[in-house]
PDB file of C-alpha atoms (C1' of nucleotides) in Angstrom:
ATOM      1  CA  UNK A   1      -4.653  20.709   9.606  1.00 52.00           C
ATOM      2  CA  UNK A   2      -8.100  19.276   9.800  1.00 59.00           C
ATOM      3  CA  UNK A   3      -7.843  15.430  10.389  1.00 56.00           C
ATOM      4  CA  UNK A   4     -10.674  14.420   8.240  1.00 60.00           C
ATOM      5  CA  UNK A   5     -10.634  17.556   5.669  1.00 63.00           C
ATOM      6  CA  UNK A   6     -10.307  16.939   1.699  1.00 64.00           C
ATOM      7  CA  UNK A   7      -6.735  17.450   2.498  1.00 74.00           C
ATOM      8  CA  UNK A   8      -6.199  14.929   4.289  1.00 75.00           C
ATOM      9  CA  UNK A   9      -7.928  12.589   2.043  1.00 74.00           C
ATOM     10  CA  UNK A  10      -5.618  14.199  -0.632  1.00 77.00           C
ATOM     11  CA  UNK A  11      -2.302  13.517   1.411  1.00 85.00           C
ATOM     12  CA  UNK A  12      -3.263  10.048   2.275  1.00 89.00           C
ATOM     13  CA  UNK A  13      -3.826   9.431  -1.633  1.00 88.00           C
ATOM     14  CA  UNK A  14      -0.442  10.772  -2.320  1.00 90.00           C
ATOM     15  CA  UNK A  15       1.282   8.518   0.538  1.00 92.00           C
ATOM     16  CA  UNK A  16      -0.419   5.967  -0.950  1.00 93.00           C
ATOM     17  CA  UNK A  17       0.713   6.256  -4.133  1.00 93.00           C
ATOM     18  CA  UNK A  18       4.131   6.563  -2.829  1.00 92.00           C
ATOM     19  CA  UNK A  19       3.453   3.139  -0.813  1.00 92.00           C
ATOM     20  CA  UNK A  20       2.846   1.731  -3.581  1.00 94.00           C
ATOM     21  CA  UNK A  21       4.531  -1.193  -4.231  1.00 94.00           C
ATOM     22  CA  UNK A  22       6.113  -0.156  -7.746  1.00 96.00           C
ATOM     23  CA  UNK A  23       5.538   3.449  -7.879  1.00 97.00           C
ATOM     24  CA  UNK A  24       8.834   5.051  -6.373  1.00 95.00           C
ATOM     25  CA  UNK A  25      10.698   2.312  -8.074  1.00 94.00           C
ATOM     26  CA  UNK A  26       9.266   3.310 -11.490  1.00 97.00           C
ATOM     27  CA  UNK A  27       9.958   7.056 -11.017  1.00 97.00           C
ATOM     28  CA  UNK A  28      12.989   6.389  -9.995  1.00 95.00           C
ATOM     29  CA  UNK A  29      13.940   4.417 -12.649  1.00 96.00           C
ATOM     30  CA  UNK A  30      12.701   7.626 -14.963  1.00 97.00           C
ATOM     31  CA  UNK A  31      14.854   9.720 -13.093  1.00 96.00           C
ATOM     32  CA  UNK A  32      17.898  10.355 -15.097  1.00 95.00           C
ATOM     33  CA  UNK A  33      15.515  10.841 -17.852  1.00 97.00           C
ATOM     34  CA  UNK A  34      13.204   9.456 -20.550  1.00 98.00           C
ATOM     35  CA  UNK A  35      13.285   5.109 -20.933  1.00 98.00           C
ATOM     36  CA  UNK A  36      11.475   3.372 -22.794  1.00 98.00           C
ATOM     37  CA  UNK A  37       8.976   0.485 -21.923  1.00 98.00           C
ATOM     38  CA  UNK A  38      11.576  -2.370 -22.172  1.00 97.00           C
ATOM     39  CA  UNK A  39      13.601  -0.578 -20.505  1.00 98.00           C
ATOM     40  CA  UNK A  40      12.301   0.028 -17.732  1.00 98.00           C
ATOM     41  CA  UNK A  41      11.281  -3.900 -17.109  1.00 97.00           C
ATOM     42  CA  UNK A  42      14.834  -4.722 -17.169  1.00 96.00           C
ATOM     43  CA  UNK A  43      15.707  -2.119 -14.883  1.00 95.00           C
ATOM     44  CA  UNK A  44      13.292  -2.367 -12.713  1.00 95.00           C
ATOM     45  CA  UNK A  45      13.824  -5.806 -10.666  1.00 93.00           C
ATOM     46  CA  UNK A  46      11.342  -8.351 -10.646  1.00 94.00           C
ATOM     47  CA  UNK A  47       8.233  -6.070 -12.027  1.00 96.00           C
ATOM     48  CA  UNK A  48       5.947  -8.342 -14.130  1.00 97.00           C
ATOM     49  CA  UNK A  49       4.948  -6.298 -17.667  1.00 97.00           C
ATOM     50  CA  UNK A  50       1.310  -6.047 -16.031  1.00 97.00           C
ATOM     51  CA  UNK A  51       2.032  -3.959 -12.991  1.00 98.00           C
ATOM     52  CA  UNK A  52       4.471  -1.962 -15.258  1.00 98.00           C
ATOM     53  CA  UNK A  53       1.509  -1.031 -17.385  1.00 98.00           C
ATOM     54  CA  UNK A  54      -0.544  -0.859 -14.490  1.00 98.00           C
ATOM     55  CA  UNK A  55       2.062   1.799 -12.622  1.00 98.00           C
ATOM     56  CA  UNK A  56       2.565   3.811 -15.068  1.00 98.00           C
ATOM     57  CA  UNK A  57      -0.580   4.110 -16.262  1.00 98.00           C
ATOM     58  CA  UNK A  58      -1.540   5.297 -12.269  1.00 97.00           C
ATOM     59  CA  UNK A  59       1.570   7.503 -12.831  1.00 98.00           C
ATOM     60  CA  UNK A  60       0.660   9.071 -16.176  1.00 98.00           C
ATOM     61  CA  UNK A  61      -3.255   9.418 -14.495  1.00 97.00           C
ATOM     62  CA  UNK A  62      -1.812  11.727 -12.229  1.00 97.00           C
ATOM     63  CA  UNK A  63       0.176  14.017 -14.171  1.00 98.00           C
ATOM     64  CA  UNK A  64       3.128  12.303 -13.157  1.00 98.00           C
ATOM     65  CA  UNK A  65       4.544  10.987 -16.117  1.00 98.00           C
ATOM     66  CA  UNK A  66       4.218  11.724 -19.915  1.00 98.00           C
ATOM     67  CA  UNK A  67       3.681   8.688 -22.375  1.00 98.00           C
ATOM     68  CA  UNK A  68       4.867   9.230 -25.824  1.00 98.00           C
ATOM     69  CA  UNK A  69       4.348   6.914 -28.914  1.00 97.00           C
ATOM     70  CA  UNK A  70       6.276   6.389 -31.847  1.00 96.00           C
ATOM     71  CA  UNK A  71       4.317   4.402 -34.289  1.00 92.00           C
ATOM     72  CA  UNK A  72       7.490   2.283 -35.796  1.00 92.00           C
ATOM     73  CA  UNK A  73       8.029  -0.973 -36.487  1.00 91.00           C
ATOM     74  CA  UNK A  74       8.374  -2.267 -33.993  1.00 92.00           C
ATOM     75  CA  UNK A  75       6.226   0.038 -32.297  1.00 94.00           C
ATOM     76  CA  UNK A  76       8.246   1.968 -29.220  1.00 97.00           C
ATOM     77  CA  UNK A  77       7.001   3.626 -26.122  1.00 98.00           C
ATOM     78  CA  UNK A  78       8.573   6.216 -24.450  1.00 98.00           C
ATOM     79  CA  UNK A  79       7.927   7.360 -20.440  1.00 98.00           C
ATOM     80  CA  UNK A  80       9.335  10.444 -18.967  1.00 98.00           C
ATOM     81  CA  UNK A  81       8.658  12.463 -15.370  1.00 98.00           C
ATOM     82  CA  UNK A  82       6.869  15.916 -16.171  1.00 98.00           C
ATOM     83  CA  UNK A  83       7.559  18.698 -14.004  1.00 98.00           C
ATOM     84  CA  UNK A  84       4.922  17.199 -11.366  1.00 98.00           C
ATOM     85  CA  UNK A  85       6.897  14.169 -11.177  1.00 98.00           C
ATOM     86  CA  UNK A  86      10.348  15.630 -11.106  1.00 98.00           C
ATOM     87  CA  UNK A  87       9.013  17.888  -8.208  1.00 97.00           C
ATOM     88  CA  UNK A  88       8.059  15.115  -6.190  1.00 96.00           C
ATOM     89  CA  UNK A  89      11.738  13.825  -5.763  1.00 94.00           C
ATOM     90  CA  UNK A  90      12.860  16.033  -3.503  1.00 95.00           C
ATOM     91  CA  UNK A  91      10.258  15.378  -0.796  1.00 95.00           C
ATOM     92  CA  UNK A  92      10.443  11.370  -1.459  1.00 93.00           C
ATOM     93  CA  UNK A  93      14.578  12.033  -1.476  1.00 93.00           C
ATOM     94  CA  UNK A  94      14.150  13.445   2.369  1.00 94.00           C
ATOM     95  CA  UNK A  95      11.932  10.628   3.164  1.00 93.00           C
ATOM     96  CA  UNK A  96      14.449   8.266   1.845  1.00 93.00           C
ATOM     97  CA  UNK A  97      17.458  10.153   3.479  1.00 94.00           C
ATOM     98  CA  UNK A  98      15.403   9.476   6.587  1.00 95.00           C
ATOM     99  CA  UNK A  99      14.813   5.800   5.725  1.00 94.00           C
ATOM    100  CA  UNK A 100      18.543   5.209   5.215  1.00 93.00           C
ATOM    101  CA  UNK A 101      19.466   6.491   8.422  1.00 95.00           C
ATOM    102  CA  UNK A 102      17.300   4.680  10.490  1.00 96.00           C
ATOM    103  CA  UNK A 103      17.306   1.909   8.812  1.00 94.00           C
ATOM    104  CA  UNK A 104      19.243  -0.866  11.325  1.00 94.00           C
ATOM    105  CA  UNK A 105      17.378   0.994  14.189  1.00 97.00           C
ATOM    106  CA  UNK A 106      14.560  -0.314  12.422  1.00 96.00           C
ATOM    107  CA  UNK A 107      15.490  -3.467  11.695  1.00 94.00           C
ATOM    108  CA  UNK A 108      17.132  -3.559  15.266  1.00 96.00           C
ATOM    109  CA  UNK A 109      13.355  -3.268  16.866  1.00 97.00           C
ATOM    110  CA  UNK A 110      11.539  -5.815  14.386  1.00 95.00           C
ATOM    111  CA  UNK A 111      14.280  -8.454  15.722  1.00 95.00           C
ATOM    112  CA  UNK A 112      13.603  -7.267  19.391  1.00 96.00           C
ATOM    113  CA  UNK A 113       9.880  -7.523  18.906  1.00 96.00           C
ATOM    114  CA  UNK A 114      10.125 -10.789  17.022  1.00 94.00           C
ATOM    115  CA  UNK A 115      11.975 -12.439  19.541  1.00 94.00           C
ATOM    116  CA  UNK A 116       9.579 -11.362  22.153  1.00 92.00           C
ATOM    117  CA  UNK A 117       6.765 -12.462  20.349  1.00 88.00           C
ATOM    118  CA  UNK A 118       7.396 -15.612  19.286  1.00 81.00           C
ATOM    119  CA  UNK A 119       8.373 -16.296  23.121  1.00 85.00           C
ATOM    120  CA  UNK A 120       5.270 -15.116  24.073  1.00 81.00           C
ATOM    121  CA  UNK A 121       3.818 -17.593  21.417  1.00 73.00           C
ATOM    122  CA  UNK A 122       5.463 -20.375  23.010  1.00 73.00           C
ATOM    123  CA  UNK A 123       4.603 -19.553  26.280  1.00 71.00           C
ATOM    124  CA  UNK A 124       0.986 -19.199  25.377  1.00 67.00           C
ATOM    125  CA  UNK A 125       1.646 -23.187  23.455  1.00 60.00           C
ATOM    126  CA  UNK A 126       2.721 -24.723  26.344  1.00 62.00           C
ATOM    127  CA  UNK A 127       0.342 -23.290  29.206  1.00 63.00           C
ATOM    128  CA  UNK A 128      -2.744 -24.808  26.782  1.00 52.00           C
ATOM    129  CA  UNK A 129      -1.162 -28.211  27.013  1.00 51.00           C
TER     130      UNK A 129
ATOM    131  CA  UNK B   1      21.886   5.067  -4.270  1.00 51.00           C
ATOM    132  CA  UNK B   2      22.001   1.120  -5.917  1.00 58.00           C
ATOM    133  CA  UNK B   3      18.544   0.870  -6.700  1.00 54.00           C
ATOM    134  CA  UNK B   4      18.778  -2.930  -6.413  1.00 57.00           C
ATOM    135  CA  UNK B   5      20.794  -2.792  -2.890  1.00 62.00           C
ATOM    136  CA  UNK B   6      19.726  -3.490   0.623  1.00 64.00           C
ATOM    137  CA  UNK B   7      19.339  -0.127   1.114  1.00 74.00           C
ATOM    138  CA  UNK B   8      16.552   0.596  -1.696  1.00 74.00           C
ATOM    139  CA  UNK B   9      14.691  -2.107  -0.455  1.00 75.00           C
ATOM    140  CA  UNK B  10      14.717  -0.382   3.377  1.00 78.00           C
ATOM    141  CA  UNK B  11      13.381   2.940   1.560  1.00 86.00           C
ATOM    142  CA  UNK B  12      10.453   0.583  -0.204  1.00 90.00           C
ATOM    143  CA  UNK B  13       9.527  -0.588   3.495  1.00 89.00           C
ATOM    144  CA  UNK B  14       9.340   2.549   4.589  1.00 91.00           C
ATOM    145  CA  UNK B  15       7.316   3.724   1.977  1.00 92.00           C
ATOM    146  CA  UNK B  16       4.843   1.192   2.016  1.00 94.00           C
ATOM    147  CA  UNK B  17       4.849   1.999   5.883  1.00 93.00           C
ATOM    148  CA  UNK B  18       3.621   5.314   5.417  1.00 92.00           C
ATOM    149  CA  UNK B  19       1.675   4.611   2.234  1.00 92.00           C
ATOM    150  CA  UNK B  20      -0.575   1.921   4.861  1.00 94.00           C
ATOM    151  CA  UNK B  21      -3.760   2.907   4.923  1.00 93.00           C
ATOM    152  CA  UNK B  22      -3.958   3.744   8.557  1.00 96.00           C
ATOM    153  CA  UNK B  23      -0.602   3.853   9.936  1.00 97.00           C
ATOM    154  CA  UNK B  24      -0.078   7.752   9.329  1.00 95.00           C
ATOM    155  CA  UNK B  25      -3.536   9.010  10.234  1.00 95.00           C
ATOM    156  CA  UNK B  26      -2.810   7.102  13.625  1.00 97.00           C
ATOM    157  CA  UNK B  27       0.943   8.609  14.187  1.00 97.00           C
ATOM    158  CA  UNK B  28      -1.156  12.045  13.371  1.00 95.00           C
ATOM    159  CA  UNK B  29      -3.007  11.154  15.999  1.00 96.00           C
ATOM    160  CA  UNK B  30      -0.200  10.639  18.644  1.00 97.00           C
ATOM    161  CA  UNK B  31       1.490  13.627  17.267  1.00 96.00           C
ATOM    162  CA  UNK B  32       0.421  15.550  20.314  1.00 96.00           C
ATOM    163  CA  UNK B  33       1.108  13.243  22.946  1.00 97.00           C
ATOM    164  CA  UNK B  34       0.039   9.450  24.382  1.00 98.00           C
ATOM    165  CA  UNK B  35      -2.997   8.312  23.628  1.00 98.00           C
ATOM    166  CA  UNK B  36      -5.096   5.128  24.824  1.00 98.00           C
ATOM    167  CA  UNK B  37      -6.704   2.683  22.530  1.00 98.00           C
ATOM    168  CA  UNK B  38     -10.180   3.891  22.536  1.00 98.00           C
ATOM    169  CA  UNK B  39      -8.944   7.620  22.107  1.00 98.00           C
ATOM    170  CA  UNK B  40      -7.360   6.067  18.987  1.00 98.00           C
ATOM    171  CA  UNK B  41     -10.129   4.478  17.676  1.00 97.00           C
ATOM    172  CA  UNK B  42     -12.248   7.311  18.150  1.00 96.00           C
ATOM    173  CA  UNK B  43     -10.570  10.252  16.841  1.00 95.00           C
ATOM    174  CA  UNK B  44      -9.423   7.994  13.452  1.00 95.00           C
ATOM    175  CA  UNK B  45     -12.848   8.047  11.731  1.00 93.00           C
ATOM    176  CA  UNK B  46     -13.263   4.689  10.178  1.00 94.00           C
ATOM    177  CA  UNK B  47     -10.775   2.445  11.778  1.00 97.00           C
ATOM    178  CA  UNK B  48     -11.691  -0.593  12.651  1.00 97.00           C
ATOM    179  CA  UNK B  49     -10.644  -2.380  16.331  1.00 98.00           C
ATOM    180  CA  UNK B  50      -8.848  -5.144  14.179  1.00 98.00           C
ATOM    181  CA  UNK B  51      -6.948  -2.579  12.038  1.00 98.00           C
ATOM    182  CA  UNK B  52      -6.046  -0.399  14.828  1.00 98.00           C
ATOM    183  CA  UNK B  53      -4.715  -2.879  16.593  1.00 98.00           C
ATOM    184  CA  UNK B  54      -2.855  -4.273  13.520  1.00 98.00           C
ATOM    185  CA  UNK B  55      -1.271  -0.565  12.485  1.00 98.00           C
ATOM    186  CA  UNK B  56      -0.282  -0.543  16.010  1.00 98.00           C
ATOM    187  CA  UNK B  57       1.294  -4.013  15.894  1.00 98.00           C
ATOM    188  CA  UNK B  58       3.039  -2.946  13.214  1.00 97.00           C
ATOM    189  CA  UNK B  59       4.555   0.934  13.895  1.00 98.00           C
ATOM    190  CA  UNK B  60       5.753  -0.945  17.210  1.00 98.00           C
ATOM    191  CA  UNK B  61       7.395  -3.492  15.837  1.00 97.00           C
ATOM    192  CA  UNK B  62       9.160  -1.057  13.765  1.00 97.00           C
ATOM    193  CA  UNK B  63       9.940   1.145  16.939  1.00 98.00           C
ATOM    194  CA  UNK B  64       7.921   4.030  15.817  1.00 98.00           C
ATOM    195  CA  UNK B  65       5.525   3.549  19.243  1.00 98.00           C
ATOM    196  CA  UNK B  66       5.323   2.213  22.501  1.00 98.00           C
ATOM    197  CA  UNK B  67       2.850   0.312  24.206  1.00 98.00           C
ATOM    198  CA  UNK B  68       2.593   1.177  27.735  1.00 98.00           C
ATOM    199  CA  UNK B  69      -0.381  -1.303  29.382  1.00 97.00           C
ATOM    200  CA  UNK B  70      -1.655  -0.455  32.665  1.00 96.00           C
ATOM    201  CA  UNK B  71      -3.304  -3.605  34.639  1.00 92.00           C
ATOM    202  CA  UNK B  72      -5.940  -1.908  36.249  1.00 93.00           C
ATOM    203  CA  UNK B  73      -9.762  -2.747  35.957  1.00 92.00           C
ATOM    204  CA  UNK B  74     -10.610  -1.819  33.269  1.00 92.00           C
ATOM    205  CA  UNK B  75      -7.655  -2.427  31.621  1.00 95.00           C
ATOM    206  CA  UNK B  76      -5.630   0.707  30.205  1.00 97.00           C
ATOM    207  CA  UNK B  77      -3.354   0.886  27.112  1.00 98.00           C
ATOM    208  CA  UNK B  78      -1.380   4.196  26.255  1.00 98.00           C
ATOM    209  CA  UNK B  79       0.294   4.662  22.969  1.00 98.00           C
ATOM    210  CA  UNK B  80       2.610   7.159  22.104  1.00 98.00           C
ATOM    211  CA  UNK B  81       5.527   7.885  19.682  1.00 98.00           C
ATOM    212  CA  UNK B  82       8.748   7.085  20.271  1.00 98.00           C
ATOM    213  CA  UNK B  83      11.735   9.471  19.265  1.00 98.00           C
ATOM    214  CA  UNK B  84      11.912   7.600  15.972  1.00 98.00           C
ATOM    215  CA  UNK B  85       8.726   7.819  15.279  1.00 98.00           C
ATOM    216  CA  UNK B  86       8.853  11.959  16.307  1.00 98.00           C
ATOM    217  CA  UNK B  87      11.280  11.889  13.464  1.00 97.00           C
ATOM    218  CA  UNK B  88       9.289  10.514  10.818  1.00 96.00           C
ATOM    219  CA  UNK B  89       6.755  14.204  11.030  1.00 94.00           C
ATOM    220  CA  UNK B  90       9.432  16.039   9.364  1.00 96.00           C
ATOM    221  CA  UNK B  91       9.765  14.441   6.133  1.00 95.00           C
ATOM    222  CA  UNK B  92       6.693  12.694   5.945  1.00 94.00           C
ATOM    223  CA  UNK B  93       5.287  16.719   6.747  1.00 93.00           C
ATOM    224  CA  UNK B  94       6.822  17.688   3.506  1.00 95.00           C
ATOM    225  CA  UNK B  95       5.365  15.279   1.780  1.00 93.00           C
ATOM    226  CA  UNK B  96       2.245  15.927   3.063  1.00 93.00           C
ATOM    227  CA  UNK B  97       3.112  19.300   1.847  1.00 94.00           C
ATOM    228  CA  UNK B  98       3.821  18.950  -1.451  1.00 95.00           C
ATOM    229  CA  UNK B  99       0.960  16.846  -1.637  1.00 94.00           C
ATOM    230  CA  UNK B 100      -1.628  19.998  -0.982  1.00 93.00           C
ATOM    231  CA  UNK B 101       0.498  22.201  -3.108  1.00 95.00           C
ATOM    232  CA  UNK B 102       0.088  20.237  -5.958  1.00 96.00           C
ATOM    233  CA  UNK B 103      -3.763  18.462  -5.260  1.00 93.00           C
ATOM    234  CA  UNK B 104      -5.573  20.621  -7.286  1.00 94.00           C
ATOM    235  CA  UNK B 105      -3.069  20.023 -10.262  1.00 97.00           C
ATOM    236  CA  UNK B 106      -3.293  16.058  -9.897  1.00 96.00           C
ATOM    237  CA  UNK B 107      -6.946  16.053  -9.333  1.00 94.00           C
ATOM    238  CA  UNK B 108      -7.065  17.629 -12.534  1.00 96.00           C
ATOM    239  CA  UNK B 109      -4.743  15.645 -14.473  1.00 97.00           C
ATOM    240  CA  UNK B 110      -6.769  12.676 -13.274  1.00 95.00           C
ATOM    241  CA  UNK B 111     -10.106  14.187 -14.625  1.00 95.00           C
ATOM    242  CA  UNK B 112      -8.373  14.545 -17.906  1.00 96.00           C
ATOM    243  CA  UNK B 113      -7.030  11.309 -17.981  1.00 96.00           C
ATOM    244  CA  UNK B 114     -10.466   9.818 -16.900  1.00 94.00           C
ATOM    245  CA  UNK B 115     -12.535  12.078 -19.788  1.00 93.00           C
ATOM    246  CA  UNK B 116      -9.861  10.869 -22.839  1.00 91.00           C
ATOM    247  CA  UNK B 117     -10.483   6.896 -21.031  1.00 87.00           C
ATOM    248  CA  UNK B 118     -13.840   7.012 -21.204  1.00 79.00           C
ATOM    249  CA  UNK B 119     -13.994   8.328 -25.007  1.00 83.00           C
ATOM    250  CA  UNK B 120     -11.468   5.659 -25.986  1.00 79.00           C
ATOM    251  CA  UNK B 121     -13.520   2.901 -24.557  1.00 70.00           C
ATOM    252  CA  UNK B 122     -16.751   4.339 -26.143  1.00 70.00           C
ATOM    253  CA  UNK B 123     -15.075   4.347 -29.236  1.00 67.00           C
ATOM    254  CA  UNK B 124     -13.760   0.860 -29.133  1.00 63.00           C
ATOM    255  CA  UNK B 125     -17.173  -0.356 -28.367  1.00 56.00           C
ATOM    256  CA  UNK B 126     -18.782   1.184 -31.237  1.00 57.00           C
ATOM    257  CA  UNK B 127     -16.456   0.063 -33.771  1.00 58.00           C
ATOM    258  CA  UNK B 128     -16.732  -3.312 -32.905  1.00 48.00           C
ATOM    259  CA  UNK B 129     -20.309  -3.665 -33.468  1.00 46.00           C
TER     260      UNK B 129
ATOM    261  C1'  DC C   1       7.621  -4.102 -28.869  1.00 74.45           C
ATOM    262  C1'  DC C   2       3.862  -2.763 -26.173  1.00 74.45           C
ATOM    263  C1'  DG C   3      -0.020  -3.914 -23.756  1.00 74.45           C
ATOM    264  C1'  DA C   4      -4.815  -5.772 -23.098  1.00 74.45           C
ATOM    265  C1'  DA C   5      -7.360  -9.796 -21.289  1.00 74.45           C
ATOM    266  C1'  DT C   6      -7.853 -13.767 -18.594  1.00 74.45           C
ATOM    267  C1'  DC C   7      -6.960 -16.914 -14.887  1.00 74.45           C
ATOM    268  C1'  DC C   8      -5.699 -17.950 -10.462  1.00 74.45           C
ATOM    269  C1'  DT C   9      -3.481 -17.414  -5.963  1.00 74.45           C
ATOM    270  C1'  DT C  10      -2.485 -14.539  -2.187  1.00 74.45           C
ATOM    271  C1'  DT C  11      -3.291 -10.861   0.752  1.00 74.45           C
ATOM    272  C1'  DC C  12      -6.131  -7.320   2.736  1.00 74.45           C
ATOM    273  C1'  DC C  13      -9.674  -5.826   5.517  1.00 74.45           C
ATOM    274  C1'  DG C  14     -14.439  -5.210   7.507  1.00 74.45           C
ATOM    275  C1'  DA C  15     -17.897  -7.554  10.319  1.00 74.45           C
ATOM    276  C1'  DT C  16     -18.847 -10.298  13.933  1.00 74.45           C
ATOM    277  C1'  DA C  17     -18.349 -12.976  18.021  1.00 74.45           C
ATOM    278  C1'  DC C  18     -15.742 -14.157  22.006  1.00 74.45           C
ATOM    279  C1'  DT C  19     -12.069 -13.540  26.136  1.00 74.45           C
ATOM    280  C1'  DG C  20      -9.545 -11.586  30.305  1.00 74.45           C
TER     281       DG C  20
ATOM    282  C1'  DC D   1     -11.472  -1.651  27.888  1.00 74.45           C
ATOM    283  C1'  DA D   2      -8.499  -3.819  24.962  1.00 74.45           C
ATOM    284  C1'  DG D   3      -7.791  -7.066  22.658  1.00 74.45           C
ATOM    285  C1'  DT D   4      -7.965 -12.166  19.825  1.00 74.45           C
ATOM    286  C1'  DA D   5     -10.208 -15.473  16.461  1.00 74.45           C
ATOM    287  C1'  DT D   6     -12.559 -16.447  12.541  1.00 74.45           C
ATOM    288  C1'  DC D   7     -14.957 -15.854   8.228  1.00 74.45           C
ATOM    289  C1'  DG D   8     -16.008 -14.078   3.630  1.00 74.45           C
ATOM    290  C1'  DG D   9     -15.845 -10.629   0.097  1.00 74.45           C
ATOM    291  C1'  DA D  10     -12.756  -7.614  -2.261  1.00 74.45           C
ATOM    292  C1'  DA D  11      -8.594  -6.298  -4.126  1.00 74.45           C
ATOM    293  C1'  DA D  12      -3.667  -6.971  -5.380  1.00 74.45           C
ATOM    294  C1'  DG D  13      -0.623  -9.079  -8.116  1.00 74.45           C
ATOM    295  C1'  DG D  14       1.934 -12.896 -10.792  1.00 74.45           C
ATOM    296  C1'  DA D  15       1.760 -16.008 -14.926  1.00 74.45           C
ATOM    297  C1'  DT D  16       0.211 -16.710 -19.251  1.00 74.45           C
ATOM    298  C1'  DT D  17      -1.941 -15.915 -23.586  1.00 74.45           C
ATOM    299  C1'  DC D  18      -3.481 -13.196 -27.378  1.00 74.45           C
ATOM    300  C1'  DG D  19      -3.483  -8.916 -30.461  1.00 74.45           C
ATOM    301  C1'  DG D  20      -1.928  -4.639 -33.105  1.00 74.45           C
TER     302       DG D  20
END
DNA sequence: CCGAATCCTTTCCGATACTG
DNA sequence: CAGTATCGGAAAGGATTCGG
């Protein structure tokens, strides 16, 4: 694959949409099927009601999710994966599978470089002096 | 999978590992084998020496690289993936997949979404005048 | 109930200059 | 060559307030 193709630009949106700090949570939360707004607040965990708008507005701009409103009183908003949305589990799911699995190795070599770093911190303290 | 659990929050990290602006472009670019620094910087078109040094920080902290530094004059500073970070190509290459199957159809979603936007703001602005 | 708008703080990141 | 240090603009994101 060319490096620096409009493909590559298209994957790197995509991984960045995944990165995104609220995204996978969102669809996730959508995953069992269609929540309303409110709903998804409370079950997403600490998610202000801005970047929930924001999210799923990103989502819906991509074909990701479907917004439907009900103009009751109160008025009520419901959010559900389309196909796109429901198609991008299963790639996100191995990503995650991988994720879980390596997930103390991880952790393991943050501590390791930590460590070493903040040593090397100190050292570099102490021959200034 | 608790979405609120220790775990989740591993996946998230991971996620917004890959989702980094430069951090998969530059395992991409050690996919075929060690590079040095300024092979790096030259074959990821519009990295910056601060941010390639901070994705590498980073995906070696999290044992996805190694840092191999050679103290000869001028200095010399391989890079190159680790078996963890050899790991990550599979499912991050089915993302990557599923993100060119499905381009064309989120490109075009977004062009929707963008044209119904625009008309909605027009129209606000008129009828407020 | 849903969300737009505003304010304000934090973080990101590119540019530049300097070091071993 | 391979960094580190610093600065300033831009963007992200939380808190709050207002509106339909």
């Amino acid at each position: 694959m060319n490096p620096h193709g409009p493909q590559c630009r298209g994957v790197t949106g995509v991984l960045q949409r995944v990165g995104d700090k609220w995204s996978m949570l969102t669809i996730n939360a959508l995953a069992e099927g269609p929540r309303r707004f409110s709903e998804l607040r409370r079950s997403i965990e600490g998610i202000s009601q801005r970047m929930l708008t924001l999210t799923l507005r990103g989502l819906e701009r991509d074909g990701l999710v479907t917004r439907t409103v009900t103009p009751s009183i109160p008025p009520r908003v419901d959010y559900e994966l389309t196909k796109l949305g429901q198609s991008l589990q299963q790639p996100v799911g191995e990503l995650a599978r991988w994720a879980i699995d390596h997930l103390t190795e991880i952790q393991a070599s943050q501590q390791r470089f930590d460590v070493v770093a903040d040593a090397a911190r100190e050292e570099g303290k102490l021959s200034r002096e």
